[in-house]
Structures are given as structure tokens and as C-alpha cells.
Short mmCIF file of C-alpha atoms in Angstrom, two decimals:
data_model
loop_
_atom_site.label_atom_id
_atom_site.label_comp_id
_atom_site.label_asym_id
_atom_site.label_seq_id
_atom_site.Cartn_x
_atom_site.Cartn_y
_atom_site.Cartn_z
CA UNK A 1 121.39 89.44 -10.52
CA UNK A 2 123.53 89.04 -13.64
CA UNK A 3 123.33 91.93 -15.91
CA UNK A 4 123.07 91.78 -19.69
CA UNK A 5 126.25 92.43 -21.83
CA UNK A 6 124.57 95.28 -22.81
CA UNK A 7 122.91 97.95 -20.46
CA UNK A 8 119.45 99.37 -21.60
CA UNK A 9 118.57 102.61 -21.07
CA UNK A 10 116.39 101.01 -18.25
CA UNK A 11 118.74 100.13 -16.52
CA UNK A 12 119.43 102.75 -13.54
CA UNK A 13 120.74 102.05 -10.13
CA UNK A 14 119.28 103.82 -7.32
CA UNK A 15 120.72 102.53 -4.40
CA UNK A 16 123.98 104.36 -2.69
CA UNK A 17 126.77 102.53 -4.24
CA UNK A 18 130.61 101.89 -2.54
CA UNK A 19 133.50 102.63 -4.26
CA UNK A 20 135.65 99.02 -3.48
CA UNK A 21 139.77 98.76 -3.59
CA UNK A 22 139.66 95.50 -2.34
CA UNK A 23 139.63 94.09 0.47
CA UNK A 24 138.44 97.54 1.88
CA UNK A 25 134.48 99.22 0.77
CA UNK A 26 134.92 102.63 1.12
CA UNK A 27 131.21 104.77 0.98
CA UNK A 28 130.25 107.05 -2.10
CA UNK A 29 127.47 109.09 -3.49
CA UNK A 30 124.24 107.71 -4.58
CA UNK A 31 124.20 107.15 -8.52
CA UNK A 32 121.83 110.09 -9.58
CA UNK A 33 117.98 108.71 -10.57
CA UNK A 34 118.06 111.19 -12.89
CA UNK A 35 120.99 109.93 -15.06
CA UNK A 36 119.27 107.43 -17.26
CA UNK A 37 121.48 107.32 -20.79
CA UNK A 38 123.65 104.16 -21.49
CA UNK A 39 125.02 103.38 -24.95
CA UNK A 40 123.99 100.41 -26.35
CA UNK A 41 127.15 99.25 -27.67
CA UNK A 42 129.07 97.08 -25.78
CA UNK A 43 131.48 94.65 -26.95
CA UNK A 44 129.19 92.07 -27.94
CA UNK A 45 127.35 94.50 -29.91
CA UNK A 46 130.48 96.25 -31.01
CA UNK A 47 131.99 92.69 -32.20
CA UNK A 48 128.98 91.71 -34.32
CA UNK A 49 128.64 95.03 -36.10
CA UNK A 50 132.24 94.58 -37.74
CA UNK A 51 132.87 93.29 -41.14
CA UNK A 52 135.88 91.02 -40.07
CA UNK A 53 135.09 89.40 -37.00
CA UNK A 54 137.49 87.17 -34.66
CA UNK A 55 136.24 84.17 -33.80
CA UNK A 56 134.39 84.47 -30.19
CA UNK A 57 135.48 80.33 -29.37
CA UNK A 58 137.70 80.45 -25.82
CA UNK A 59 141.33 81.56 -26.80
CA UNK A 60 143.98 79.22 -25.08
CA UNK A 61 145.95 80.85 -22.56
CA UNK A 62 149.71 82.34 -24.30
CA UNK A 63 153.14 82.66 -22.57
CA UNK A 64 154.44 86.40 -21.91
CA UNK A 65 157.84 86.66 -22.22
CA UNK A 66 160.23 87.51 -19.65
CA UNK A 67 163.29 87.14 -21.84
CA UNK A 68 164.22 91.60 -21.16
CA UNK A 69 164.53 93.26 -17.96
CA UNK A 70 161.46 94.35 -17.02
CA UNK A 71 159.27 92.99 -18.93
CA UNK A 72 156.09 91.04 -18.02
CA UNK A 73 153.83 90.67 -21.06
CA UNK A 74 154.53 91.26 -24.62
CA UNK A 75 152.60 90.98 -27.71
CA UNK A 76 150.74 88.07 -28.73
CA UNK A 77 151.73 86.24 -30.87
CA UNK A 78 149.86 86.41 -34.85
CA UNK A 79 146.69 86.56 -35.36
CA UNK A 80 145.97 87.58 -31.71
CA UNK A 81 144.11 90.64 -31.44
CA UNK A 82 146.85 92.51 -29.46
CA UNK A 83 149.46 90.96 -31.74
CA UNK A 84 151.42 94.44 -33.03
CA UNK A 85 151.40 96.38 -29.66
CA UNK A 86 150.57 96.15 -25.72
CA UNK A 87 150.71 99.16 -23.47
CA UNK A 88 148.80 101.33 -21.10
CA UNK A 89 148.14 98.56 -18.22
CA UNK A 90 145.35 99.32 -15.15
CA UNK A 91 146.14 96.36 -12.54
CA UNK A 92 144.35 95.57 -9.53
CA UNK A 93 145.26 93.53 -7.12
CA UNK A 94 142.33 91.73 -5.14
CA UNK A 95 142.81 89.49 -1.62
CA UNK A 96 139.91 87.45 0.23
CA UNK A 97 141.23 84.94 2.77
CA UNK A 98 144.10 83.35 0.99
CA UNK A 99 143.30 83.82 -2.35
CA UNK A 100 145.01 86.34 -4.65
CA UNK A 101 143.97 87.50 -7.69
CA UNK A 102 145.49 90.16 -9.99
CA UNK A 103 143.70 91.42 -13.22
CA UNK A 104 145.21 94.02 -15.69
CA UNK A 105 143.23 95.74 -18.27
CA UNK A 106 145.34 96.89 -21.43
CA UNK A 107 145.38 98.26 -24.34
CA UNK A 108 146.12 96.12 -27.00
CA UNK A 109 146.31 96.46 -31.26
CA UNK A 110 146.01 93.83 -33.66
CA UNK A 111 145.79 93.62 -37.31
CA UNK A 112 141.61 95.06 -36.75
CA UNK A 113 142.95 97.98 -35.04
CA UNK A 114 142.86 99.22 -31.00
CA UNK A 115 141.23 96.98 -28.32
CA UNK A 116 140.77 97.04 -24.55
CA UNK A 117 141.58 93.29 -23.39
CA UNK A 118 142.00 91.52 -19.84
CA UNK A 119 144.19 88.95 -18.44
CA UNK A 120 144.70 87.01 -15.09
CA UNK A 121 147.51 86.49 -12.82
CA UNK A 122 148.19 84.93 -9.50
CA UNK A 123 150.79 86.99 -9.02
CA UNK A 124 151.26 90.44 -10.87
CA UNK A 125 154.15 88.87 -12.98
CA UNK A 126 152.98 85.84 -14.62
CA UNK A 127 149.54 86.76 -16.80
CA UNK A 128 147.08 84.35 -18.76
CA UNK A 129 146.37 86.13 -21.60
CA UNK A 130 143.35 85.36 -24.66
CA UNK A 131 143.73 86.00 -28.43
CA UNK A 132 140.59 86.73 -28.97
CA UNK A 133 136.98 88.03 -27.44
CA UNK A 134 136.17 87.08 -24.12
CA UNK A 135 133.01 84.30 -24.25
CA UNK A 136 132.10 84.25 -20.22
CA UNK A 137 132.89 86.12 -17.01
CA UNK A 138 136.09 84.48 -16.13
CA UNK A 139 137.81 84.49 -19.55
CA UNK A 140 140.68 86.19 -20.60
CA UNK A 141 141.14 88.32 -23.96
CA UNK A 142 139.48 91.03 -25.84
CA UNK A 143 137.09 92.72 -23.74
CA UNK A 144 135.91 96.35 -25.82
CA UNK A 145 136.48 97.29 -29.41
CA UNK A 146 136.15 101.11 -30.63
CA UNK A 147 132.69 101.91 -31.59
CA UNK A 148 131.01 101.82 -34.79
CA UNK A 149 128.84 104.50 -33.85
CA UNK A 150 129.99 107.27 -36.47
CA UNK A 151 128.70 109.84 -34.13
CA UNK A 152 131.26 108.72 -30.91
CA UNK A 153 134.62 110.22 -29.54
CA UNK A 154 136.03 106.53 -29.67
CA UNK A 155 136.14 105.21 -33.13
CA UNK A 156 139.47 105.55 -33.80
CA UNK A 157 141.18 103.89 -30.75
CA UNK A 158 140.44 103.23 -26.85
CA UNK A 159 142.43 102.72 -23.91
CA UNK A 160 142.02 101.94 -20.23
CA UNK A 161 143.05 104.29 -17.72
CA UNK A 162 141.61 103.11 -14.75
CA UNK A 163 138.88 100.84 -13.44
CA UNK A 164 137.34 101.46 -10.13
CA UNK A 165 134.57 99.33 -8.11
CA UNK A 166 131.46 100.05 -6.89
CA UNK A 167 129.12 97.71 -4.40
CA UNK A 168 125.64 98.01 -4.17
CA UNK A 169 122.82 95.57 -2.38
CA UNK A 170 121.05 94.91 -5.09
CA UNK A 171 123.74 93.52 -6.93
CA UNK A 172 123.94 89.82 -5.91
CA UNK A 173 126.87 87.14 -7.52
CA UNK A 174 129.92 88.55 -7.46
CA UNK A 175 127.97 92.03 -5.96
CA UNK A 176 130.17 94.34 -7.85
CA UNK A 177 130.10 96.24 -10.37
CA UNK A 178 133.09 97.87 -12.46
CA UNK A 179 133.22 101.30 -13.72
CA UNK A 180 136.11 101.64 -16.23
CA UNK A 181 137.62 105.16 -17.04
CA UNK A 182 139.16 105.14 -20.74
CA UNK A 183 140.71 107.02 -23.56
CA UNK A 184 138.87 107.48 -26.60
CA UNK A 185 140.09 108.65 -29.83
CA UNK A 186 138.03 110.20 -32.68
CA UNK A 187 139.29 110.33 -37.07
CA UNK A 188 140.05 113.63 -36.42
CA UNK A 189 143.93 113.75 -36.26
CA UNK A 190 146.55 115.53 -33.94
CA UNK A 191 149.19 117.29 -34.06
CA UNK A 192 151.50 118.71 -31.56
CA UNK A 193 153.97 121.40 -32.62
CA UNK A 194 157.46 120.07 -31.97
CA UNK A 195 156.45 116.48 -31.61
CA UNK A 196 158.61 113.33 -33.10
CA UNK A 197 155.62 111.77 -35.54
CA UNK A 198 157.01 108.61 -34.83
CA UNK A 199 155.82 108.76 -30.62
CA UNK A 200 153.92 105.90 -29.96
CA UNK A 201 153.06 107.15 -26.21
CA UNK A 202 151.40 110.25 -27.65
CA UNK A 203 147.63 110.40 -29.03
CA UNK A 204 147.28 110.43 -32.53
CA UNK A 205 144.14 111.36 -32.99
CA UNK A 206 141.78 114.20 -30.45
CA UNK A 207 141.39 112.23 -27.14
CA UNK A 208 138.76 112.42 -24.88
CA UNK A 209 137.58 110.30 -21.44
CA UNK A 210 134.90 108.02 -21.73
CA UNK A 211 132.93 105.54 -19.16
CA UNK A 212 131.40 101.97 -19.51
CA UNK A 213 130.36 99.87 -16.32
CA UNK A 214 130.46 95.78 -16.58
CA UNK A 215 129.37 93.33 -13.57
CA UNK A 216 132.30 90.92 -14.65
CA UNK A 217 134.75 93.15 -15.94
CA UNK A 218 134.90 91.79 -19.13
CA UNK A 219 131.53 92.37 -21.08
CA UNK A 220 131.21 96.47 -20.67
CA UNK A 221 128.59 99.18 -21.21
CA UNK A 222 129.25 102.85 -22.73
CA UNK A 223 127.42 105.15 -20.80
CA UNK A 224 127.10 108.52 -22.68
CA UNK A 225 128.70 111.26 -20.30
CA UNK A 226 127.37 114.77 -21.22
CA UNK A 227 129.21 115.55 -24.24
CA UNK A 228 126.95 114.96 -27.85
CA UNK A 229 129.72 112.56 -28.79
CA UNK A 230 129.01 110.13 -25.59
CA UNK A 231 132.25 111.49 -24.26
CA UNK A 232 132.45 112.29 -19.98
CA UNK A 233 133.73 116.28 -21.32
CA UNK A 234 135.12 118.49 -23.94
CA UNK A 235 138.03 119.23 -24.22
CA UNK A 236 139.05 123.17 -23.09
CA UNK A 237 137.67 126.36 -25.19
CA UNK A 238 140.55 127.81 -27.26
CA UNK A 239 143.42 129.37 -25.19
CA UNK A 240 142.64 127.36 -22.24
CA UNK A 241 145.33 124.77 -21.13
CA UNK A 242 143.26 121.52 -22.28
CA UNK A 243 142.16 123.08 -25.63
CA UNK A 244 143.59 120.27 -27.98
CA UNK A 245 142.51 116.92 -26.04
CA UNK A 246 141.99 115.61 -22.92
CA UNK A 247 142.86 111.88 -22.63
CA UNK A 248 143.85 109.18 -20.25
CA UNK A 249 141.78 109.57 -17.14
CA UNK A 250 142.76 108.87 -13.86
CA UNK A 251 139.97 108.84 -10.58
CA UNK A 252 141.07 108.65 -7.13
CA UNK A 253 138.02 108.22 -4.60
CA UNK A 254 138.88 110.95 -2.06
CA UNK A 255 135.77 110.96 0.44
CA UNK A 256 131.85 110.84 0.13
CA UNK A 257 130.45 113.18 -3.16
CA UNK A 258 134.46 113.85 -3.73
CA UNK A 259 135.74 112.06 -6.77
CA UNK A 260 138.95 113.42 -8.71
CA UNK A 261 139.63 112.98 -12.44
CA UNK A 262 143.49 113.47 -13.32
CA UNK A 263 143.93 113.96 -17.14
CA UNK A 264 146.36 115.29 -19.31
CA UNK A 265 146.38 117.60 -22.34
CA UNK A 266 149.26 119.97 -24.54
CA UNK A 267 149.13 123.17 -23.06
CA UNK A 268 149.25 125.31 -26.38
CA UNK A 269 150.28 128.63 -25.16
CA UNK A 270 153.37 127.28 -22.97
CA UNK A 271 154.11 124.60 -25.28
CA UNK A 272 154.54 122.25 -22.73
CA UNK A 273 152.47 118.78 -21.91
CA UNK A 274 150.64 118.97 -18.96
CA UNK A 275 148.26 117.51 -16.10
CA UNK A 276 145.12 118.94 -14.57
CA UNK A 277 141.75 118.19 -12.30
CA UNK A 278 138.46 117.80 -12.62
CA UNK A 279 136.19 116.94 -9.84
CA UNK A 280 132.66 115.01 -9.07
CA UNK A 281 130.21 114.14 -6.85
CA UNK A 282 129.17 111.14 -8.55
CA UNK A 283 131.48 109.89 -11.09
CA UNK A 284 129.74 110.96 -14.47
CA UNK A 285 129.59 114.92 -14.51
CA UNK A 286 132.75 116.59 -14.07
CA UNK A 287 133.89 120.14 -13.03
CA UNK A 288 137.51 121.03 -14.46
CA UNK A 289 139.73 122.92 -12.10
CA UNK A 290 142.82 123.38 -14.26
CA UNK A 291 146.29 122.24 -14.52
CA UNK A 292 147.84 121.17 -11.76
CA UNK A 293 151.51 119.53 -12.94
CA UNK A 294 153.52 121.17 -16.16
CA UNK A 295 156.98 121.37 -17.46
CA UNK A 296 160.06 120.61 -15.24
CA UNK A 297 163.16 122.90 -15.08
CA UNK A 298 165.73 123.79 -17.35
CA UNK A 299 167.71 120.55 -18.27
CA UNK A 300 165.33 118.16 -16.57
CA UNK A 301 163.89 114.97 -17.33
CA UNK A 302 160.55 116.10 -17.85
CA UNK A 303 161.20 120.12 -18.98
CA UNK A 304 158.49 119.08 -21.73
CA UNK A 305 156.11 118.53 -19.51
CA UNK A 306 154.43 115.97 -17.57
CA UNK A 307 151.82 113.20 -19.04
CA UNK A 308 149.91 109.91 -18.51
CA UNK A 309 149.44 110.63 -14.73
CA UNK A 310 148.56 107.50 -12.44
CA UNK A 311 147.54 109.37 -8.96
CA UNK A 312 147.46 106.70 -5.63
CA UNK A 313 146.35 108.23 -2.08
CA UNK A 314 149.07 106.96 0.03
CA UNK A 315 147.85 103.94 2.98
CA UNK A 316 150.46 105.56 5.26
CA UNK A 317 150.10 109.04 5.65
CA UNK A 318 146.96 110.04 3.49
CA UNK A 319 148.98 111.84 1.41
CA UNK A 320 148.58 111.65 -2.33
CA UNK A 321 151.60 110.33 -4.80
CA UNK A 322 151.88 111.25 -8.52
CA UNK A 323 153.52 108.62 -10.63
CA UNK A 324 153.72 110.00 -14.35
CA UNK A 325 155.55 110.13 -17.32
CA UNK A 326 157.87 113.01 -17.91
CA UNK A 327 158.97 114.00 -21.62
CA UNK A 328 162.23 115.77 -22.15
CA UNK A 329 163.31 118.36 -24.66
CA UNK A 330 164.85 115.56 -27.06
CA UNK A 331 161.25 113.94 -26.98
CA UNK A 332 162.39 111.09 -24.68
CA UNK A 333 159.97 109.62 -21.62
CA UNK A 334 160.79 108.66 -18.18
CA UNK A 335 158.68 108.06 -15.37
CA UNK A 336 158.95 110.73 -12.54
CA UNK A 337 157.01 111.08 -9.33
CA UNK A 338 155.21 113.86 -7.66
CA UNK A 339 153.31 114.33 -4.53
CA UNK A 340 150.68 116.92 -2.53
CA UNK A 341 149.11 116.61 0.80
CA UNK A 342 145.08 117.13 -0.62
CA UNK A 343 146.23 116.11 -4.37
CA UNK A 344 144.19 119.40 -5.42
CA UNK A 345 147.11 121.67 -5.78
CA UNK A 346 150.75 122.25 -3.93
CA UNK A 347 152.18 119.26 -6.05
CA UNK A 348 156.16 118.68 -5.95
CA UNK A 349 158.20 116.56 -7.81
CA UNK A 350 160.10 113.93 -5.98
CA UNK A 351 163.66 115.29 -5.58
CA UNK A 352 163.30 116.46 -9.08
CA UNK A 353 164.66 112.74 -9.68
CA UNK A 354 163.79 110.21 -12.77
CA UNK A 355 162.12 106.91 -10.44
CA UNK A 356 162.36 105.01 -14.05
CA UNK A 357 164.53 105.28 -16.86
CA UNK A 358 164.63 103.41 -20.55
CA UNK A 359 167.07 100.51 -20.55
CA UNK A 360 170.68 101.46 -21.76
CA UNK A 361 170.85 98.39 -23.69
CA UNK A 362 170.35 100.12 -27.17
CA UNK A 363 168.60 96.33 -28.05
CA UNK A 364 166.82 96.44 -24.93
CA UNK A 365 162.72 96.40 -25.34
CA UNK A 366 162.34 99.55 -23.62
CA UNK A 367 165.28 101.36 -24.69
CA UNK A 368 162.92 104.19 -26.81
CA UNK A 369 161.31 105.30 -23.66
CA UNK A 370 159.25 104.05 -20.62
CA UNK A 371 156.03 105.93 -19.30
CA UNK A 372 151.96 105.00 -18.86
CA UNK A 373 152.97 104.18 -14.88
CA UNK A 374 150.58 102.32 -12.86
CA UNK A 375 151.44 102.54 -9.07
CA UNK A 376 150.16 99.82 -6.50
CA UNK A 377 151.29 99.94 -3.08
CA UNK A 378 150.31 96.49 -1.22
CA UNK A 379 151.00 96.34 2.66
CA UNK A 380 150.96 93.34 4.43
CA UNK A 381 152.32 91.65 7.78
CA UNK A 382 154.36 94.95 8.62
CA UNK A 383 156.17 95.17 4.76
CA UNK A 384 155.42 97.78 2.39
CA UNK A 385 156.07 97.41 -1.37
CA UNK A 386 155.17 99.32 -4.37
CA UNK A 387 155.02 98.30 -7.71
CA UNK A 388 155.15 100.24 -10.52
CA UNK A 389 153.77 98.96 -14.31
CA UNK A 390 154.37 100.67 -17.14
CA UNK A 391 154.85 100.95 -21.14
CA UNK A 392 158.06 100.50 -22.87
CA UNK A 393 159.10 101.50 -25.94
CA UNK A 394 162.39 99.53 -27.91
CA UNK A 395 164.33 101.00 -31.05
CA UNK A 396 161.78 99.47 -33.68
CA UNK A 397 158.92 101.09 -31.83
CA UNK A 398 157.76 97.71 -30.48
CA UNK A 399 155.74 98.51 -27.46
CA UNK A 400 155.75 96.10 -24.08
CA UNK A 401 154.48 96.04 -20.44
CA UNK A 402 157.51 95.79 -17.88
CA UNK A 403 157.45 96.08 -14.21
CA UNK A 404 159.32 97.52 -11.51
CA UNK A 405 159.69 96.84 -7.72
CA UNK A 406 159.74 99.51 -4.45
CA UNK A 407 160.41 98.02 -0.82
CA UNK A 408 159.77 100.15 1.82
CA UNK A 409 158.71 103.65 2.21
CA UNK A 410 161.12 105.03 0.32
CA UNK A 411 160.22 105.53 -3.76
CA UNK A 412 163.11 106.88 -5.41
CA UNK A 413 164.66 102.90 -5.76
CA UNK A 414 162.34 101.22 -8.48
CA UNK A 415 164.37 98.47 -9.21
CA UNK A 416 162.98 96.23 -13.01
CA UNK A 417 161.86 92.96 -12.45
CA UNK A 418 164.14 90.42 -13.52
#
């Protein structure tokens, strides 16, 4: 059954869905009957309603650049829609028989503003890329715009943060269906005391986690979580930890009716970023349970906290691993890495040690800073190997995706592509 680009309000699955990280179908709670509210504004809808549109025709396929260390996928080239800035990748890898296929979701800004787009690899380093909408289920490009709804948490800006996929019988033809957990930024500006204005990894404007669900993973649905703005939550009452924003959501399947939302906010009253919990049964309504990872020590990488959290349960042991980006005192990001045995609470750093620093080539593309991590670990025929993607930041505030390589077991040895 192919759905529509757009979900109606109709539309309700009732059947006990399965959280998928493929090749494995892991079992999850039922989608509630009672949860019946979509948005009717996906990017089709989105696309039409805006006063300059891009032209929907098939974009041709453009090169990334691997001229830096590091870096996979740049910006496309003018007038693509992710032509001024790339960052904040989600990539999956997926295996069946000998086939392997890689997709990364990104956020991407062109001279129409912030965009979620898709592209395809065969091999996590090479990437077909679009330059403009996506037409059919296999294309490559701009996937979701930020809504023109003047009522919404995202008309400023979105993001991905993570996609997740869920199986159900009575989806037939590819019998998936993708739930994608993103940032969404409101008008309403931000401002953190202490902050460089001119940090491109930090949000601008008040943050706060959305949902849409797609079939294909490229035409996608807002579904309106319980906040009046569509958004999944608020952000915290005043004095709590999460009070200013709560952006870039993270979910980590952990067993049946146990899903957990890592998300990160500016903890006002220690003056230090931070990362905290929620939890859910089903995906959609959320129960915070605080902050979980703050500030490092004195003189540390990260002693200005801790931000952009991608959490991975560990194929090995169980155990869950923490891959985020740490901000020191001077404002600068590296990429550090925690971990915890439930990934509720009891989380340590990793030797107090940076797993991924900015390039020391003052011309170097990610010389500003590196952070946005997203950790895969792919085992096969005895090997282990982790990859870690991530955002980079050069001197003229030109933002990049790079990636970075992990054999073995051992994670303190991320080594940049070349």
C-alpha cells in the first residue's frame, strides 16, 4: 500500500509496529488508536505554498568533494538548495543479501533558507546528492522545508536528528515505514549568555523536537506531538535545566514500550550546555527525566558542557555509548564520548579524552570546530568498525560533513577519512 505524500488525519495505524535497524526487526509497542492528529503539511504541500519555488524536475546527481581530510560531502554547488551550508547528518546503513545501501539525511541551507534533504551512497563515503525537491521514492535532494504554518515550532529552520524504522503487516512495497526525529526552530530568537554570536553549531532561534513519518523516506508527514505548536514537548518551566530550548533529538529503541529521547538544552542556572532524557512507550508522548550529561572539569575539552548527543546501544556488550559534542570555555567544539551500562543515568566520559578534534591546518575545512557526531558501528565476518560522521566548521564559517574511522573495540583512535 503506498501512502500519500501527505497523511490525513485518517490515517491511523493499528497494528503492533517493529522498530527496524536493518537487517535486524526488533518488537515495539502498538501505535496508540487513540492518537489520530497528523499535520497536513508535508513537503509537497510545504513546497507549493512558497512564493519562490525550486523547480520539482529530477536534479542530476553532484560530486562531493574529498579535496580536505575528512570530508565527505560539501555544499552544492549554486543554486542548489543546500548551496551555503551542510551539517547535522543521520546515516543508516542498510544490508540484504549482497546489496548495500547507505542513506544520510541532512540538513542543508540554500538561498530559500533551512531544508532537510537525502542522498544515496554505496558506500558511506561517496554520496549522490539532488539540487532540488525529491520527485519519486528513490530520488535524491530536498526532502522537507520549514512550515508555513504561522502557528508551528518549525518555521524558522529544521534539522534531522535521527530517523528510526518501523514494520508493520499492513504495510506492503517496501513494508516500512520511517519515523524521523527533528529539530525545529521557531522566529523567536536565542540567546545564550556568554555565547560567540558567530556559532554556527548553536540554535539560533528556540528549538524544539518534532516528528513526521514517510513510507519512502523522502516525501514526510508532520504529526502534531502534544504541544499547541505541533511540537513532541515544551521546553522546561523556568529554573528547570531545559528552560530555554530543547533541540536535536536522539531515540534509542531500548526494549518493548521503552523508547529513550536524548536532547540537549543550556542549563541556565549552571551556565553550562547540557544533555538529558525523556522516555516513551510509544514514540509520540514523552516523559522528561532530567539531565543526564553536563559540563566537564576544570580545563577540559568540554568544561562548557556537553551538546548534540548521538546515543548507540553497543552490539557487543549491551552497553550504551555517548558520542557528543563537547564545547570548551573559549567556545570551541570537539567530539567526546561517554558511556553507561542502562543509558538512564551513571554516564562517564571516555578517559576524559577528545575522540575528535578540529583540523590544525588553520585553512583546513574544519579547523573552527567539529561536533553533530553520528556513530555507526557495523560488524561483520568477525571485524568491528565504527564510524563516526560529523559537522565541521572552517575559518569563514563554511560548514561540511567529514568522516572518521574506528577499527576494533577500542574508540579512543578515530582516525579522518582521507
Amino acid at each position: 500500500m503506498m501512502l500519500p505524500a501527505c497523511f490525513h488525519k485518517s490515517y491511523m495505524p493499528t497494528t503492533s509496529l517493529l522498530f527496524a535497524s536493518p537487517p535486524f526487526l526488533l518488537p515495539s509497542p502498538s501505535f496508540s488508536k487513540s492518537y489520530t492528529s497528523s499535520r497536513r503539511s508535508s513537503f509537497a504541500e510545504g513546497h507549493r505554498q512558497q512564493s519562490q519555488p525550486i523547480s520539482a524536475a529530477r536534479s542530476p546527481p553532484l560530486p562531493s568533494s574529498t579535496s580536505c581530510r575528512g570530508l565527505v560531502f560539501d555544499v552544492g554547488p549554486p543554486p542548489s538548495w543546500d548551496s551555503h551550508e551542510v551539517g547535522s547528518p543521520v546515516v543508516k546503513r542498510y544490508v540484504r543479501d549482497d546489496d548495500e545501501r547507505w542513506l544520510m539525511w541532512y540538513h542543508g541551507r540554500g538561498d530559500e533558507g533551512d531544508s532537510i534533504g537525502v542522498a544515496v551512497s554505496g558506500n558511506g563515503i561517496h554520496w549522490e546528492r539532488g539540487s532540488g525537491p525529491v520527485t519519486t521514492s528513490d530520488d535524491v535532494g530536498q526532502v522537507m522545508r520549514r512550515s508555513s504554518d504561522w502557528w508551528a515550532f518549525d518555521t524558522a529552520s529544521v534539522s534531522p536528528s535521527d530517523v528510526l524504522i518501523m514494520s508493520s503487516d499492513k504495510l506492503t512495497a517496501p513494508g516500512a515505514v520511517y519515523w524521523l526525529y527533528y529539530t525545529g526552530s521557531s522566529q523567536e530568537k536565542l540567546e545564550i549568555p556568554g555565547e560567540d554570536a558567530g556559532d554556527q553549531c548553536r540554535p539560533r532561534f528556540v528549538s524544539l523536537p518534532g516528528l513526521a513519518i514517510s513510507q519512502d523516506g523522502r516525501h514526510w508527514a508532520r504529526i502534531e506531538g502534544e504541544h499547541h505548536s505541533g511540537a513532541l514537548f515544551d521546553a522546561g518551566s523556568a529554573g528547570e535545566w531545559d528552560a530555554l530550548f530543547a533541540a536535536s533529538p536522539k531515540v534509542v529503541y531500548h526494549g518493548q514500550g521503552d523508547l529513550r529521547m536524548y536532547y540537549h538544552s543550556f542549563d541556565q542556572r549552571n551556565g553550562h550546555h547540557a544533555v538529558g532524557i525523556a522516555r516513551s512507550r510509544d514514540g509520540i508522548r514523552w516523559v522528561k527525566l532530567g539531565e543526564v550529561l553536563g559540563r566537564g572539569p576544570a580545563g577540559s575539552f568540554d568544561e562548557a558542557g556537553a551538546r548534540n548527543a548521538h546515543v548507540v546501544r553497543n552490539q557487543r556488550d549491551g552497553s550504551y555509548l555517548m558520542a557528543y559534542e563537547g564545547v570548551s570555555v573559549e567556545g570551541t567544539t570537539r567530539i567526546g564520548l561517554a558511556v553507561s551500562s542502562d543509558g538512564l543515568k551513571n554516564w562517564r566520559r571516555w578517559g576524559d579524552e577528545v575522540i575528535l578534534e578540529p583540523s590544525t591546518d588553520e585553512d583546513g575545512w574544519d579547523s573552527r570546530g567539529v561536533g553533530a557526531p553520528c556513530l555507526l558501528q557495523i560488524m561483520e565476518g568477525g571485524g568491528e568498525e565504527w564510524r563516526l560522521y560529523y559537522t565541521g566548521i572552517g575559518k569563514d564559517g563554511r560548514a561540511g560533513i567529514g568522516m572518521a574511522v574506528s577499527e576494533g573495540s577500542e574508540l579512543g583512535s578515530f582516525k579522518k577519512w582521507v
